[in-house]
Tab-separated table of C-alpha atoms and ligand atoms in Angstrom:
chain	number	residue	atom	x	y	z
A	1	UNK	CA	40.009	258.650	57.341
A	2	UNK	CA	40.088	262.657	56.122
A	3	UNK	CA	37.004	263.880	57.822
A	4	UNK	CA	36.498	268.134	57.170
A	5	UNK	CA	32.953	270.024	57.298
A	6	UNK	CA	32.248	273.415	55.537
A	7	UNK	CA	32.798	276.364	57.183
A	8	UNK	CA	29.591	278.312	58.561
A	9	UNK	CA	28.758	281.144	60.946
A	10	UNK	CA	28.113	278.433	63.995
A	11	UNK	CA	31.462	277.984	63.967
A	12	UNK	CA	32.473	281.743	65.221
A	13	UNK	CA	32.681	282.997	68.988
A	14	UNK	CA	30.242	286.228	67.215
A	15	UNK	CA	27.440	283.568	66.541
A	16	UNK	CA	27.236	282.296	69.712
A	17	UNK	CA	27.436	285.480	71.531
A	18	UNK	CA	24.777	287.049	69.599
A	19	UNK	CA	22.697	283.906	70.077
A	20	UNK	CA	22.831	283.719	73.751
A	21	UNK	CA	22.657	287.824	74.148
A	22	UNK	CA	19.152	287.038	72.509
A	23	UNK	CA	17.996	284.175	74.178
A	24	UNK	CA	18.974	285.828	77.650
A	25	UNK	CA	16.929	288.742	76.776
A	26	UNK	CA	14.315	286.008	76.275
A	27	UNK	CA	14.450	284.874	79.586
A	28	UNK	CA	14.413	288.022	81.245
A	29	UNK	CA	11.382	289.186	79.238
A	30	UNK	CA	9.462	285.656	79.051
A	31	UNK	CA	11.308	283.445	81.350
A	32	UNK	CA	12.034	281.063	78.360
A	33	UNK	CA	15.006	278.986	79.000
A	34	UNK	CA	15.913	278.920	75.413
A	35	UNK	CA	16.794	275.905	72.779
A	36	UNK	CA	17.636	272.433	73.626
A	37	UNK	CA	19.881	271.116	70.867
A	38	UNK	CA	18.910	267.894	69.533
A	39	UNK	CA	15.349	268.034	70.935
A	40	UNK	CA	13.813	266.197	68.184
A	41	UNK	CA	15.992	263.319	68.705
A	42	UNK	CA	15.246	263.395	72.600
A	43	UNK	CA	19.475	263.534	72.781
A	44	UNK	CA	19.297	265.523	76.247
A	45	UNK	CA	16.852	262.729	77.885
A	46	UNK	CA	18.541	259.890	76.528
A	47	UNK	CA	22.047	261.523	77.698
A	48	UNK	CA	20.738	261.648	81.381
A	49	UNK	CA	19.169	258.294	81.302
A	50	UNK	CA	22.181	256.692	79.965
A	51	UNK	CA	24.224	258.009	83.002
A	52	UNK	CA	21.961	257.286	85.335
A	53	UNK	CA	21.422	253.934	84.321
A	54	UNK	CA	25.164	253.392	84.459
A	55	UNK	CA	25.200	254.983	88.013
A	56	UNK	CA	22.667	252.370	88.920
A	57	UNK	CA	24.451	249.442	87.628
A	58	UNK	CA	27.471	250.665	89.168
A	59	UNK	CA	29.347	250.737	85.953
A	60	UNK	CA	30.088	254.442	87.147
A	61	UNK	CA	30.962	254.557	90.499
A	62	UNK	CA	30.288	258.026	92.415
A	63	UNK	CA	33.008	258.635	94.466
A	64	UNK	CA	30.933	258.010	97.676
A	65	UNK	CA	31.160	261.142	100.308
A	66	UNK	CA	33.432	263.296	97.775
A	67	UNK	CA	31.533	265.320	95.292
A	68	UNK	CA	31.118	263.706	91.662
A	69	UNK	CA	32.380	266.169	89.440
A	70	UNK	CA	30.219	266.942	86.385
A	71	UNK	CA	31.764	269.079	83.320
A	72	UNK	CA	29.192	270.007	80.259
A	73	UNK	CA	31.584	271.503	77.641
A	74	UNK	CA	30.072	274.383	75.536
A	75	UNK	CA	27.410	274.353	77.896
A	76	UNK	CA	24.983	276.891	76.242
A	77	UNK	CA	22.100	277.508	78.579
A	78	UNK	CA	23.098	274.864	81.058
A	79	UNK	CA	20.221	272.864	80.424
A	80	UNK	CA	22.025	269.801	80.027
A	81	UNK	CA	23.403	269.838	83.490
A	82	UNK	CA	20.146	271.149	84.861
A	83	UNK	CA	18.536	268.179	83.852
A	84	UNK	CA	21.273	265.916	84.752
A	85	UNK	CA	21.550	267.767	88.185
A	86	UNK	CA	17.561	266.837	88.510
A	87	UNK	CA	17.939	263.187	87.677
A	88	UNK	CA	21.257	262.604	90.068
A	89	UNK	CA	19.536	264.167	92.591
A	90	UNK	CA	16.524	261.565	92.895
A	91	UNK	CA	19.433	258.593	92.933
A	92	UNK	CA	20.917	260.669	95.828
A	93	UNK	CA	24.474	261.625	94.495
A	94	UNK	CA	26.140	263.951	95.886
A	95	UNK	CA	27.582	266.141	92.704
A	96	UNK	CA	29.399	269.367	91.239
A	97	UNK	CA	28.601	270.635	87.977
A	98	UNK	CA	30.408	272.669	86.068
A	99	UNK	CA	29.537	274.227	82.560
A	100	UNK	CA	32.127	275.800	80.250
A	101	UNK	CA	31.829	277.819	77.376
A	102	UNK	CA	33.732	280.592	75.092
A	103	UNK	CA	30.843	282.761	74.916
A	104	UNK	CA	30.558	285.075	78.168
A	105	UNK	CA	26.659	285.335	76.831
A	106	UNK	CA	26.321	281.977	77.528
A	107	UNK	CA	27.956	281.930	80.630
A	108	UNK	CA	25.706	285.035	81.801
A	109	UNK	CA	22.754	283.051	80.797
A	110	UNK	CA	23.344	279.871	82.372
A	111	UNK	CA	24.374	281.494	85.712
A	112	UNK	CA	21.114	283.547	85.453
A	113	UNK	CA	19.150	280.570	85.050
A	114	UNK	CA	20.933	278.664	87.992
A	115	UNK	CA	20.300	281.718	90.252
A	116	UNK	CA	16.522	281.814	89.295
A	117	UNK	CA	15.641	277.940	89.230
A	118	UNK	CA	18.070	275.754	90.683
A	119	UNK	CA	19.484	277.841	93.564
A	120	UNK	CA	20.086	275.455	96.081
A	121	UNK	CA	22.700	273.362	93.768
A	122	UNK	CA	25.913	273.371	93.185
A	123	UNK	CA	26.034	274.716	89.448
A	124	UNK	CA	29.200	276.610	88.302
A	125	UNK	CA	29.356	278.310	84.854
A	126	UNK	CA	32.735	279.500	83.656
A	127	UNK	CA	33.866	281.220	80.207
A	128	UNK	CA	36.851	278.866	79.039
A	129	UNK	CA	37.814	278.623	75.347
A	130	UNK	CA	38.650	274.840	75.111
A	131	UNK	CA	40.787	275.482	72.339
A	132	UNK	CA	43.063	277.702	74.225
A	133	UNK	CA	42.566	278.387	77.852
A	134	UNK	CA	45.100	275.986	78.964
A	135	UNK	CA	44.792	276.898	82.728
A	136	UNK	CA	41.457	275.306	83.202
A	137	UNK	CA	42.842	272.073	81.541
A	138	UNK	CA	44.380	271.101	84.848
A	139	UNK	CA	41.304	270.013	86.675
A	140	UNK	CA	39.753	266.553	86.477
A	141	UNK	CA	36.172	265.743	85.978
A	142	UNK	CA	34.524	262.233	86.596
A	143	UNK	CA	31.791	262.805	83.615
A	144	UNK	CA	32.408	265.203	80.809
A	145	UNK	CA	29.724	265.853	78.158
A	146	UNK	CA	29.336	267.601	74.849
A	147	UNK	CA	25.685	267.930	73.256
A	148	UNK	CA	26.753	269.986	69.729
A	149	UNK	CA	29.896	271.447	70.820
A	150	UNK	CA	32.299	269.465	68.551
A	151	UNK	CA	29.728	269.800	65.836
A	152	UNK	CA	30.275	273.604	66.239
A	153	UNK	CA	34.118	273.667	66.392
A	154	UNK	CA	33.908	271.548	63.294
A	155	UNK	CA	32.381	274.320	61.388
A	156	UNK	CA	35.245	276.323	62.098
A	157	UNK	CA	38.328	275.904	59.398
A	158	UNK	CA	40.700	278.537	60.883
A	159	UNK	CA	44.258	277.264	61.444
A	160	UNK	CA	45.047	277.945	65.335
A	161	UNK	CA	48.702	279.013	65.541
A	162	UNK	CA	49.101	277.881	68.896
A	163	UNK	CA	48.570	274.223	67.359
A	164	UNK	CA	50.782	274.984	64.509
A	165	UNK	CA	47.895	275.532	62.292
A	166	UNK	CA	45.639	272.192	62.978
A	167	UNK	CA	42.019	273.407	63.242
A	168	UNK	CA	39.975	272.887	66.320
A	169	UNK	CA	38.373	269.453	65.675
A	170	UNK	CA	41.763	268.004	64.964
A	171	UNK	CA	43.046	269.148	68.644
A	172	UNK	CA	39.611	268.878	70.355
A	173	UNK	CA	39.955	265.303	71.806
A	174	UNK	CA	43.515	265.895	73.221
A	175	UNK	CA	42.446	269.072	74.924
A	176	UNK	CA	39.154	266.690	76.488
A	177	UNK	CA	41.915	264.133	77.256
A	178	UNK	CA	43.539	266.877	79.649
A	179	UNK	CA	40.292	267.109	81.862
A	180	UNK	CA	39.706	263.317	82.391
A	181	UNK	CA	41.560	260.795	84.814
A	182	UNK	CA	41.431	257.218	84.388
A	183	UNK	CA	38.011	256.339	85.355
A	184	UNK	CA	36.482	259.428	83.773
A	185	UNK	CA	33.365	258.972	81.036
A	186	UNK	CA	33.241	261.492	78.285
A	187	UNK	CA	29.625	261.010	76.550
A	188	UNK	CA	29.466	263.201	73.193
A	189	UNK	CA	26.442	263.654	70.994
A	190	UNK	CA	26.962	265.008	67.284
A	191	UNK	CA	24.759	265.666	64.762
A	192	UNK	CA	27.565	266.109	62.022
A	193	UNK	CA	29.278	263.346	62.485
A	194	UNK	CA	28.579	259.430	62.074
A	195	UNK	CA	29.243	257.042	65.029
A	196	UNK	CA	32.465	255.437	63.123
A	197	UNK	CA	33.523	259.331	62.261
A	198	UNK	CA	33.282	260.518	65.816
A	199	UNK	CA	34.937	257.390	67.011
A	200	UNK	CA	37.943	257.958	64.801
A	201	UNK	CA	38.206	261.743	65.792
A	202	UNK	CA	37.826	261.160	69.297
A	203	UNK	CA	40.370	258.524	69.451
A	204	UNK	CA	43.236	259.072	67.145
A	205	UNK	CA	46.377	260.464	68.687
A	206	UNK	CA	44.884	260.148	72.347
A	207	UNK	CA	44.431	257.322	74.909
A	208	UNK	CA	40.624	257.517	74.981
A	209	UNK	CA	38.783	254.326	73.897
A	210	UNK	CA	35.082	253.822	72.828
A	211	UNK	CA	33.137	252.600	76.045
A	212	UNK	CA	29.436	252.323	75.058
A	213	UNK	CA	26.850	253.914	72.817
A	214	UNK	CA	23.363	255.301	73.031
A	215	UNK	CA	20.893	253.721	70.710
A	216	UNK	CA	18.700	256.279	68.648
A	217	UNK	CA	16.016	255.133	66.210
A	218	UNK	CA	17.490	254.932	62.690
A	219	UNK	CA	15.918	255.774	59.162
A	220	UNK	CA	16.518	254.135	56.092
A	221	UNK	CA	16.727	256.441	53.091
A	222	UNK	CA	18.277	254.817	49.512
A	223	UNK	CA	19.120	251.517	51.134
A	224	UNK	CA	21.296	253.309	53.749
A	225	UNK	CA	20.319	253.344	57.556
A	226	UNK	CA	21.069	256.412	59.657
A	227	UNK	CA	19.932	258.399	62.518
A	228	UNK	CA	19.861	262.210	62.992
A	229	UNK	CA	22.666	262.096	65.578
A	230	UNK	CA	24.822	259.771	67.168
A	231	UNK	CA	26.061	259.306	71.140
A	232	UNK	CA	29.122	257.617	72.124
A	233	UNK	CA	30.959	257.352	75.327
A	234	UNK	CA	34.601	257.106	75.822
A	235	UNK	CA	37.014	256.144	78.479
A	236	UNK	CA	40.751	256.831	78.799
A	237	UNK	CA	43.023	253.794	78.554
A	238	UNK	CA	45.731	253.082	80.455
A	239	UNK	CA	49.436	254.366	79.316
B	301	LIG	C1	25.238	273.630	69.367
B	301	LIG	S1	25.570	274.799	70.691
B	301	LIG	C2	25.369	273.573	71.772
B	301	LIG	C3	25.038	274.446	73.356
B	301	LIG	C4	24.718	273.162	74.599
B	301	LIG	N1	25.740	271.977	74.472
B	301	LIG	C5	23.404	272.320	73.960
B	301	LIG	O1	23.583	271.181	73.800
B	301	LIG	O2	22.394	273.244	74.323
B	301	LIG	C6	27.733	274.940	70.719
B	301	LIG	C7	28.153	275.455	72.206
B	301	LIG	O3	29.753	275.178	71.735
B	301	LIG	C8	30.127	276.497	72.481
B	301	LIG	N2	31.652	276.424	71.833
B	301	LIG	C9	32.052	276.441	70.536
B	301	LIG	N3	33.191	276.358	70.536
B	301	LIG	C10	33.670	276.449	72.112
B	301	LIG	C11	35.074	276.515	72.221
B	301	LIG	N4	35.933	276.743	71.778
B	301	LIG	N5	35.299	276.439	73.651
B	301	LIG	C12	34.095	276.455	74.612
B	301	LIG	N6	32.979	276.517	74.066
B	301	LIG	C13	32.783	276.432	72.749
B	301	LIG	C14	29.269	277.466	71.818
B	301	LIG	O4	29.528	278.650	72.394
B	301	LIG	C15	27.753	277.112	72.063
B	301	LIG	O5	27.263	277.332	73.270
Protein backbone atom coordinates (compact mmCIF):
# COMPACT_ATOMS: atom_id res chain seq x y z
CA UNK A 1 0.00 0.00 0.00
CA UNK A 2 1.67 3.24 -1.13
CA UNK A 3 0.16 6.13 0.78
CA UNK A 4 1.30 9.70 0.22
CA UNK A 5 -0.29 13.09 0.81
CA UNK A 6 0.57 16.35 -0.93
CA UNK A 7 2.80 18.83 0.89
CA UNK A 8 1.03 21.64 2.70
CA UNK A 9 1.98 24.53 4.97
CA UNK A 10 0.28 22.54 7.78
CA UNK A 11 3.28 20.22 7.58
CA UNK A 12 5.74 22.96 8.61
CA UNK A 13 6.91 24.10 12.03
CA UNK A 14 6.72 27.76 10.90
CA UNK A 15 2.98 27.33 10.38
CA UNK A 16 2.39 25.88 13.85
CA UNK A 17 4.65 28.44 15.58
CA UNK A 18 2.65 31.26 14.01
CA UNK A 19 -0.64 29.50 14.73
CA UNK A 20 0.06 29.00 18.46
CA UNK A 21 1.59 32.46 18.85
CA UNK A 22 -1.75 33.90 17.67
CA UNK A 23 -3.78 31.48 19.80
CA UNK A 24 -1.68 32.34 22.85
CA UNK A 25 -2.30 36.03 22.30
CA UNK A 26 -6.06 35.33 22.05
CA UNK A 27 -5.84 33.51 25.36
CA UNK A 28 -4.09 36.46 27.00
CA UNK A 29 -6.60 38.93 25.52
CA UNK A 30 -9.87 37.00 25.67
CA UNK A 31 -9.27 33.91 27.83
CA UNK A 32 -9.92 31.79 24.72
CA UNK A 33 -8.19 28.40 24.97
CA UNK A 34 -8.29 27.97 21.19
CA UNK A 35 -8.98 25.45 18.47
CA UNK A 36 -10.11 21.94 19.34
CA UNK A 37 -9.25 19.86 16.26
CA UNK A 38 -11.98 17.52 14.94
CA UNK A 39 -14.50 19.04 17.32
CA UNK A 40 -17.23 18.60 14.65
CA UNK A 41 -16.83 14.84 14.97
CA UNK A 42 -16.69 14.94 18.78
CA UNK A 43 -13.27 13.26 18.50
CA UNK A 44 -11.87 14.56 21.77
CA UNK A 45 -14.89 13.42 23.83
CA UNK A 46 -14.87 10.04 22.16
CA UNK A 47 -11.16 9.53 22.82
CA UNK A 48 -11.60 10.51 26.48
CA UNK A 49 -14.67 8.26 26.87
CA UNK A 50 -12.89 5.36 25.18
CA UNK A 51 -10.04 5.50 27.71
CA UNK A 52 -12.35 6.01 30.68
CA UNK A 53 -14.47 3.00 29.68
CA UNK A 54 -11.42 0.79 29.18
CA UNK A 55 -10.21 1.76 32.65
CA UNK A 56 -13.62 1.03 34.18
CA UNK A 57 -13.74 -2.36 32.41
CA UNK A 58 -10.15 -2.96 33.61
CA UNK A 59 -9.05 -3.55 30.03
CA UNK A 60 -6.51 -0.83 30.86
CA UNK A 61 -4.95 -1.06 34.32
CA UNK A 62 -3.81 2.11 36.06
CA UNK A 63 -0.72 1.06 38.06
CA UNK A 64 -2.18 1.02 41.59
CA UNK A 65 -0.33 3.70 43.55
CA UNK A 66 2.29 4.52 40.92
CA UNK A 67 1.29 7.39 38.63
CA UNK A 68 -0.40 6.39 35.39
CA UNK A 69 1.63 8.08 32.67
CA UNK A 70 -0.21 9.78 29.82
CA UNK A 71 1.55 11.32 26.81
CA UNK A 72 -0.05 13.59 24.20
CA UNK A 73 1.97 13.65 20.98
CA UNK A 74 1.81 17.05 19.25
CA UNK A 75 -0.28 18.50 22.05
CA UNK A 76 -1.06 21.96 20.59
CA UNK A 77 -3.05 23.77 23.29
CA UNK A 78 -3.10 20.67 25.54
CA UNK A 79 -6.91 20.54 25.42
CA UNK A 80 -7.13 16.76 25.03
CA UNK A 81 -4.89 16.25 28.08
CA UNK A 82 -6.92 18.67 30.18
CA UNK A 83 -10.17 16.92 29.18
CA UNK A 84 -8.71 13.50 29.99
CA UNK A 85 -7.37 14.89 33.28
CA UNK A 86 -10.89 15.98 34.29
CA UNK A 87 -12.31 12.57 33.40
CA UNK A 88 -9.63 10.51 35.15
CA UNK A 89 -9.90 12.65 38.25
CA UNK A 90 -13.56 11.54 38.44
CA UNK A 91 -12.32 7.95 38.30
CA UNK A 92 -9.74 8.63 41.04
CA UNK A 93 -6.84 7.72 38.78
CA UNK A 94 -3.48 8.99 39.99
CA UNK A 95 -2.05 10.19 36.68
CA UNK A 96 0.79 12.33 35.32
CA UNK A 97 0.14 14.13 32.04
CA UNK A 98 2.87 15.08 29.57
CA UNK A 99 2.26 17.02 26.38
CA UNK A 100 5.00 17.30 23.78
CA UNK A 101 5.15 19.45 20.67
CA UNK A 102 7.90 20.65 18.36
CA UNK A 103 6.49 24.18 18.46
CA UNK A 104 7.85 26.20 21.40
CA UNK A 105 4.81 28.46 21.04
CA UNK A 106 2.46 25.51 21.60
CA UNK A 107 4.41 24.46 24.70
CA UNK A 108 4.33 27.97 26.20
CA UNK A 109 0.62 28.30 25.42
CA UNK A 110 -0.39 24.93 26.91
CA UNK A 111 1.80 25.57 29.96
CA UNK A 112 0.13 28.95 30.47
CA UNK A 113 -3.37 27.37 30.30
CA UNK A 114 -2.29 24.68 32.80
CA UNK A 115 -1.00 27.34 35.19
CA UNK A 116 -4.10 29.50 34.95
CA UNK A 117 -6.78 26.83 34.91
CA UNK A 118 -5.40 23.53 36.17
CA UNK A 119 -2.80 24.56 38.71
CA UNK A 120 -3.52 21.68 41.08
CA UNK A 121 -2.82 18.92 38.60
CA UNK A 122 0.19 17.16 37.25
CA UNK A 123 0.65 18.60 33.73
CA UNK A 124 4.04 18.98 32.05
CA UNK A 125 4.65 20.40 28.60
CA UNK A 126 7.90 19.90 26.79
CA UNK A 127 9.32 20.90 23.43
CA UNK A 128 10.13 17.68 21.61
CA UNK A 129 10.38 16.95 17.89
CA UNK A 130 9.17 13.39 17.57
CA UNK A 131 11.27 12.88 14.49
CA UNK A 132 14.59 14.05 15.88
CA UNK A 133 14.76 14.39 19.67
CA UNK A 134 15.80 10.83 20.42
CA UNK A 135 16.79 11.57 24.05
CA UNK A 136 13.11 11.90 24.99
CA UNK A 137 12.25 8.58 23.35
CA UNK A 138 13.83 6.52 26.13
CA UNK A 139 10.87 7.32 28.43
CA UNK A 140 7.86 4.96 28.54
CA UNK A 141 4.18 5.90 28.89
CA UNK A 142 1.02 3.93 29.67
CA UNK A 143 -1.26 5.82 27.27
CA UNK A 144 -0.11 7.66 24.17
CA UNK A 145 -2.49 9.96 22.31
CA UNK A 146 -2.37 11.54 18.89
CA UNK A 147 -5.12 13.79 17.59
CA UNK A 148 -4.12 15.25 14.24
CA UNK A 149 -0.35 15.07 14.68
CA UNK A 150 0.41 12.26 12.24
CA UNK A 151 -1.94 14.12 9.88
CA UNK A 152 0.31 17.19 10.13
CA UNK A 153 3.54 15.14 9.85
CA UNK A 154 2.19 13.44 6.71
CA UNK A 155 1.80 16.83 5.03
CA UNK A 156 5.57 17.27 4.98
CA UNK A 157 7.39 15.42 2.20
CA UNK A 158 10.92 16.61 3.06
CA UNK A 159 13.35 13.67 3.19
CA UNK A 160 14.88 13.27 6.66
CA UNK A 161 18.68 12.85 6.48
CA UNK A 162 18.75 11.11 9.90
CA UNK A 163 16.41 8.43 8.47
CA UNK A 164 18.20 7.81 5.15
CA UNK A 165 15.91 10.19 3.29
CA UNK A 166 12.62 8.64 4.40
CA UNK A 167 9.78 11.08 5.15
CA UNK A 168 8.12 11.74 8.53
CA UNK A 169 5.05 9.54 8.12
CA UNK A 170 7.28 6.58 7.21
CA UNK A 171 9.27 6.75 10.45
CA UNK A 172 6.57 8.07 12.79
CA UNK A 173 5.34 4.73 14.14
CA UNK A 174 8.81 3.36 14.94
CA UNK A 175 9.43 6.55 16.97
CA UNK A 176 6.15 6.02 18.85
CA UNK A 177 6.99 2.37 19.50
CA UNK A 178 10.10 3.47 21.46
CA UNK A 179 7.84 5.29 23.95
CA UNK A 180 5.74 2.18 24.66
CA UNK A 181 6.10 -0.77 27.03
CA UNK A 182 4.30 -4.07 26.49
CA UNK A 183 1.03 -2.87 28.11
CA UNK A 184 0.95 0.65 26.65
CA UNK A 185 -1.96 1.73 24.50
CA UNK A 186 -1.53 4.12 21.60
CA UNK A 187 -4.78 5.83 20.53
CA UNK A 188 -4.66 7.88 17.35
CA UNK A 189 -7.29 9.96 15.56
CA UNK A 190 -6.80 11.03 11.97
CA UNK A 191 -8.73 12.93 9.34
CA UNK A 192 -6.33 12.22 6.50
CA UNK A 193 -6.24 8.44 6.52
CA UNK A 194 -8.81 5.67 6.45
CA UNK A 195 -8.77 3.11 9.23
CA UNK A 196 -7.10 0.64 6.88
CA UNK A 197 -4.39 3.11 5.85
CA UNK A 198 -3.78 4.17 9.44
CA UNK A 199 -3.44 0.55 10.55
CA UNK A 200 -1.02 -0.12 7.72
CA UNK A 201 1.08 2.96 8.53
CA UNK A 202 1.29 2.19 12.24
CA UNK A 203 1.87 -1.57 12.12
CA UNK A 204 4.31 -1.77 9.18
CA UNK A 205 7.83 -2.40 10.45
CA UNK A 206 6.82 -2.22 14.15
CA UNK A 207 5.52 -4.62 16.80
CA UNK A 208 2.32 -2.61 17.09
CA UNK A 209 -0.97 -4.46 16.63
CA UNK A 210 -4.47 -3.09 16.20
CA UNK A 211 -6.28 -3.47 19.53
CA UNK A 212 -9.59 -1.64 19.16
CA UNK A 213 -11.27 1.26 17.41
CA UNK A 214 -13.74 4.06 18.12
CA UNK A 215 -17.03 4.14 16.20
CA UNK A 216 -17.83 7.40 14.46
CA UNK A 217 -21.09 8.13 12.63
CA UNK A 218 -20.57 7.32 8.96
CA UNK A 219 -21.94 9.01 5.86
CA UNK A 220 -22.61 7.53 2.45
CA UNK A 221 -21.62 9.24 -0.78
CA UNK A 222 -21.84 7.76 -4.27
CA UNK A 223 -22.37 4.30 -2.80
CA UNK A 224 -19.18 4.47 -0.69
CA UNK A 225 -19.31 4.61 3.10
CA UNK A 226 -16.98 6.83 5.07
CA UNK A 227 -16.57 9.01 8.13
CA UNK A 228 -14.72 12.29 8.51
CA UNK A 229 -12.24 10.97 11.08
CA UNK A 230 -11.16 7.59 12.39
CA UNK A 231 -9.60 6.54 15.70
CA UNK A 232 -7.68 3.33 16.18
CA UNK A 233 -6.00 1.95 19.31
CA UNK A 234 -2.81 -0.12 19.12
CA UNK A 235 -0.93 -2.29 21.56
CA UNK A 236 2.66 -3.46 21.36
CA UNK A 237 2.91 -7.18 20.60
CA UNK A 238 5.60 -9.37 22.20
CA UNK A 239 8.99 -9.66 20.48
C1 LIG B 1 -3.42 19.43 13.81
S1 LIG B 1 -2.44 19.97 15.16
C2 LIG B 1 -3.18 19.04 16.48
C3 LIG B 1 -2.88 19.60 17.84
C4 LIG B 1 -3.56 18.86 19.00
N1 LIG B 1 -3.21 17.45 19.02
C5 LIG B 1 -5.07 19.01 18.94
O1 LIG B 1 -5.78 18.03 18.74
O2 LIG B 1 -5.53 20.16 19.11
C6 LIG B 1 -0.87 19.11 14.89
C7 LIG B 1 0.16 19.32 15.98
O3 LIG B 1 1.30 18.48 15.73
C8 LIG B 1 2.47 19.20 16.08
N2 LIG B 1 3.60 18.56 15.37
C9 LIG B 1 3.76 18.41 14.02
N3 LIG B 1 4.91 17.76 13.76
C10 LIG B 1 5.48 17.45 14.95
C11 LIG B 1 6.69 16.77 15.32
N4 LIG B 1 7.54 16.31 14.40
N5 LIG B 1 6.97 16.61 16.63
C12 LIG B 1 6.10 17.10 17.57
N6 LIG B 1 4.97 17.77 17.28
C13 LIG B 1 4.65 17.95 15.98
C14 LIG B 1 2.14 20.64 15.64
O4 LIG B 1 2.97 21.62 16.23
C15 LIG B 1 0.68 20.74 16.09
O5 LIG B 1 0.58 21.15 17.43
